[in-house]
Coordinates of C-alpha atoms in Angstrom, one line a residue:
X10 CA -57.3 43.3 37.8
X11 CA -60.8 41.9 38.3
X12 CA -60.0 39.3 35.8
X13 CA -57.4 37.9 38.2
X14 CA -59.3 38.3 40.9
X15 CA -62.7 36.4 39.9
X16 CA -59.7 33.5 38.4
X17 CA -58.8 33.2 41.4
X18 CA -61.8 32.8 44.0
X19 CA -63.0 30.5 40.7
X20 CA -60.1 28.3 40.9
X21 CA -60.5 28.4 44.9
X22 CA -63.7 27.0 45.0
X23 CA -62.8 24.7 42.7
X24 CA -60.2 24.1 44.9
X25 CA -62.6 23.6 47.4
X26 CA -65.2 21.6 45.6
X27 CA -62.7 19.6 44.6
X28 CA -61.8 18.6 48.2
X29 CA -64.7 17.9 49.4
X30 CA -65.8 14.9 47.1
X31 CA -62.8 13.2 47.1
X32 CA -64.3 13.1 51.2
X33 CA -67.8 12.7 50.6
X34 CA -68.7 12.4 47.1
X35 CA -71.1 15.0 44.8
X36 CA -73.3 14.7 48.1
X37 CA -70.5 16.2 49.7
X38 CA -70.8 19.7 47.7
X39 CA -72.5 22.1 49.9
X40 CA -72.4 25.7 48.4
X41 CA -72.8 27.7 52.3
X42 CA -69.5 24.8 53.5
X43 CA -67.7 25.7 50.0
X44 CA -68.1 29.4 50.7
X45 CA -67.0 29.1 54.3
X46 CA -64.5 27.2 53.4
X47 CA -62.8 30.1 50.4
X48 CA -64.1 32.8 52.7
X49 CA -67.2 34.5 50.8
X50 CA -70.7 34.5 50.9
X51 CA -72.4 31.6 49.9
X52 CA -74.5 33.5 46.9
X53 CA -71.2 34.3 45.4
X54 CA -70.3 31.0 44.4
X55 CA -74.1 31.1 41.9
X56 CA -72.0 34.1 40.3
X57 CA -69.4 30.9 38.8
X58 CA -71.7 28.6 39.5
X59 CA -75.5 29.1 39.4
X60 CA -75.8 25.2 40.1
X61 CA -74.3 22.7 41.8
X62 CA -74.6 20.4 38.8
X63 CA -72.9 23.1 37.1
X64 CA -70.1 22.7 39.8
X65 CA -69.6 19.2 39.9
X66 CA -69.8 19.2 36.3
X67 CA -66.7 21.7 36.6
X68 CA -65.2 19.5 39.2
X69 CA -65.4 16.2 37.7
X70 CA -63.8 17.6 34.6
X71 CA -60.8 19.3 36.0
X72 CA -60.1 16.3 37.9
X73 CA -59.8 14.3 34.6
X74 CA -57.8 17.1 33.2
X75 CA -55.4 17.1 35.6
X76 CA -54.9 13.1 35.8
X77 CA -54.3 13.2 32.2
X78 CA -51.6 15.4 32.8
X79 CA -50.3 13.5 35.6
X80 CA -50.1 10.6 33.2
X81 CA -48.0 11.9 30.4
X82 CA -45.8 13.7 33.2
X83 CA -45.5 9.8 34.0
X84 CA -45.5 8.9 30.7
X85 CA -42.5 11.4 29.8
X86 CA -40.5 11.0 32.5
X87 CA -40.7 6.7 32.3
X88 CA -37.2 5.4 30.9
X89 CA -39.7 3.0 29.7
X90 CA -43.8 2.1 29.5
X91 CA -43.3 -0.8 31.7
X92 CA -41.9 1.9 34.5
X93 CA -44.9 4.4 33.4
X94 CA -47.1 1.6 34.3
X95 CA -45.3 0.7 38.2
X96 CA -46.1 4.1 38.8
X97 CA -49.7 4.2 37.8
X98 CA -50.9 2.7 41.0
X99 CA -49.2 5.8 43.0
X100 CA -51.8 8.4 41.7
X101 CA -54.6 6.7 43.7
X102 CA -51.8 6.2 46.4
X103 CA -51.4 9.9 47.1
X104 CA -55.3 10.6 47.3
X105 CA -55.0 8.3 50.4
X106 CA -51.8 10.0 51.7
X107 CA -53.9 12.9 52.0
X108 CA -56.2 12.1 55.0
X109 CA -57.5 8.7 53.7
X110 CA -59.3 10.7 50.5
X111 CA -60.0 8.6 47.8
X112 CA -60.6 9.2 43.9
X113 CA -62.8 12.2 42.7
X114 CA -64.0 10.4 40.1
X115 CA -64.9 6.8 42.0
X116 CA -66.4 8.5 44.9
X117 CA -68.5 10.1 42.9
X118 CA -69.8 6.7 40.4
X119 CA -71.2 5.5 43.2
X120 CA -73.2 7.8 43.3
X121 CA -74.4 7.0 40.1
X122 CA -77.8 7.1 40.7
X123 CA -77.5 10.8 42.1
X124 CA -75.7 12.1 39.1
X125 CA -77.0 14.8 37.1
X126 CA -76.0 13.5 33.0
X127 CA -73.0 16.6 32.4
X128 CA -71.4 15.0 35.7
X129 CA -71.6 11.8 35.3
X130 CA -69.8 12.2 31.3
X131 CA -67.2 14.1 32.9
X132 CA -67.3 11.2 36.2
X133 CA -66.9 8.3 33.0
X134 CA -64.0 11.0 31.5
X135 CA -62.0 9.9 34.0
X136 CA -61.9 6.1 33.5
X137 CA -61.8 6.4 29.9
X138 CA -58.8 8.9 30.4
X139 CA -57.0 6.3 33.0
X140 CA -57.9 3.2 30.1
X141 CA -56.5 4.7 26.9
X142 CA -53.3 5.5 28.8
X143 CA -53.6 2.1 30.4
X144 CA -53.7 0.9 26.9
X145 CA -51.1 2.8 25.5
X146 CA -48.7 1.6 28.0
X147 CA -49.5 -1.5 27.9
X148 CA -49.7 -2.0 23.9
X149 CA -46.8 -0.1 23.9
X150 CA -43.8 -2.2 26.0
X151 CA -45.8 -5.3 24.3
X152 CA -47.4 -6.8 27.6
X153 CA -50.5 -7.5 26.0
X154 CA -51.5 -7.2 21.8
X155 CA -53.7 -3.7 20.7
X156 CA -56.9 -5.7 20.6
X157 CA -56.5 -7.0 24.2
X158 CA -55.3 -3.6 25.6
X159 CA -58.4 -1.8 26.2
X160 CA -59.9 -5.5 28.5
X161 CA -56.5 -5.0 30.2
X162 CA -56.4 -2.0 30.9
X163 CA -60.2 -2.0 32.3
X164 CA -58.9 -4.6 34.7
X165 CA -55.8 -3.1 35.8
X166 CA -57.8 0.6 36.2
X167 CA -60.8 -1.4 38.0
X168 CA -58.7 -3.0 40.1
X169 CA -56.4 -0.2 41.1
X170 CA -59.5 2.4 42.0
X171 CA -60.9 -0.8 44.1
X172 CA -57.3 -1.3 46.1
X173 CA -58.2 2.6 47.1
X174 CA -61.3 2.0 48.3
X175 CA -60.6 -1.1 50.2
X176 CA -57.7 1.3 51.8
X177 CA -59.7 3.3 52.5
X178 CA -62.9 1.7 54.3
X179 CA -59.8 0.4 56.6
X180 CA -58.2 3.6 57.0
X181 CA -55.2 1.3 56.0
X182 CA -52.7 2.6 53.1
X183 CA -50.3 -0.2 53.7
X184 CA -53.5 -2.6 52.6
X185 CA -53.0 -0.5 49.2
X186 CA -49.7 -1.2 48.9
X187 CA -50.4 -5.1 50.2
X188 CA -53.3 -5.7 47.0
X189 CA -51.1 -3.4 44.6
X190 CA -48.7 -5.8 45.4
X191 CA -50.8 -8.7 45.2
X192 CA -52.1 -8.0 41.7
X193 CA -47.7 -8.0 40.5
X194 CA -47.7 -11.5 41.7
X195 CA -50.9 -12.1 40.3
X196 CA -49.1 -10.7 37.0
X197 CA -51.4 -7.5 36.4
X198 CA -49.3 -5.1 36.9
X199 CA -46.0 -5.8 35.8
X200 CA -42.8 -6.2 38.8

């Protein structure tokens, strides 16, 4: 029973930290604020995460693990790799739908100079997971040769993440949709 309670508190801390990081980045991970959101004492967070770097690392790792599962679900449920690629921008759109949030990894990547090395590695893993999935879909759809897949995948990832940042800066989800449509019209994403 105690292990379940501890697991639930740890998960609640990670969930609150994810929301804070999506709104304020790594700099927004404040133990006092997180404790208030979870309903525990700030010192209690140290039991699960002795310092901010360990919390940031855990949050960023969990984030890319969750996205990896989401991408695999898209692959499994899409009738073709092209249809999977069409659904890809939707992952980034979901963050904007939730109170104009952006990708945790995009926010943290912008804080590059302030990130401890383990946090940075997890943030970079997010980009790597996205790029690898996109590359696989592009090659499977025969939209690119295997030798060109990674560079095309990085371009798509950067474009979609960038569209999310631009849309957030205007608090305009329709701007995101317009940018994605322009990527489709230009041939970066399939129609």
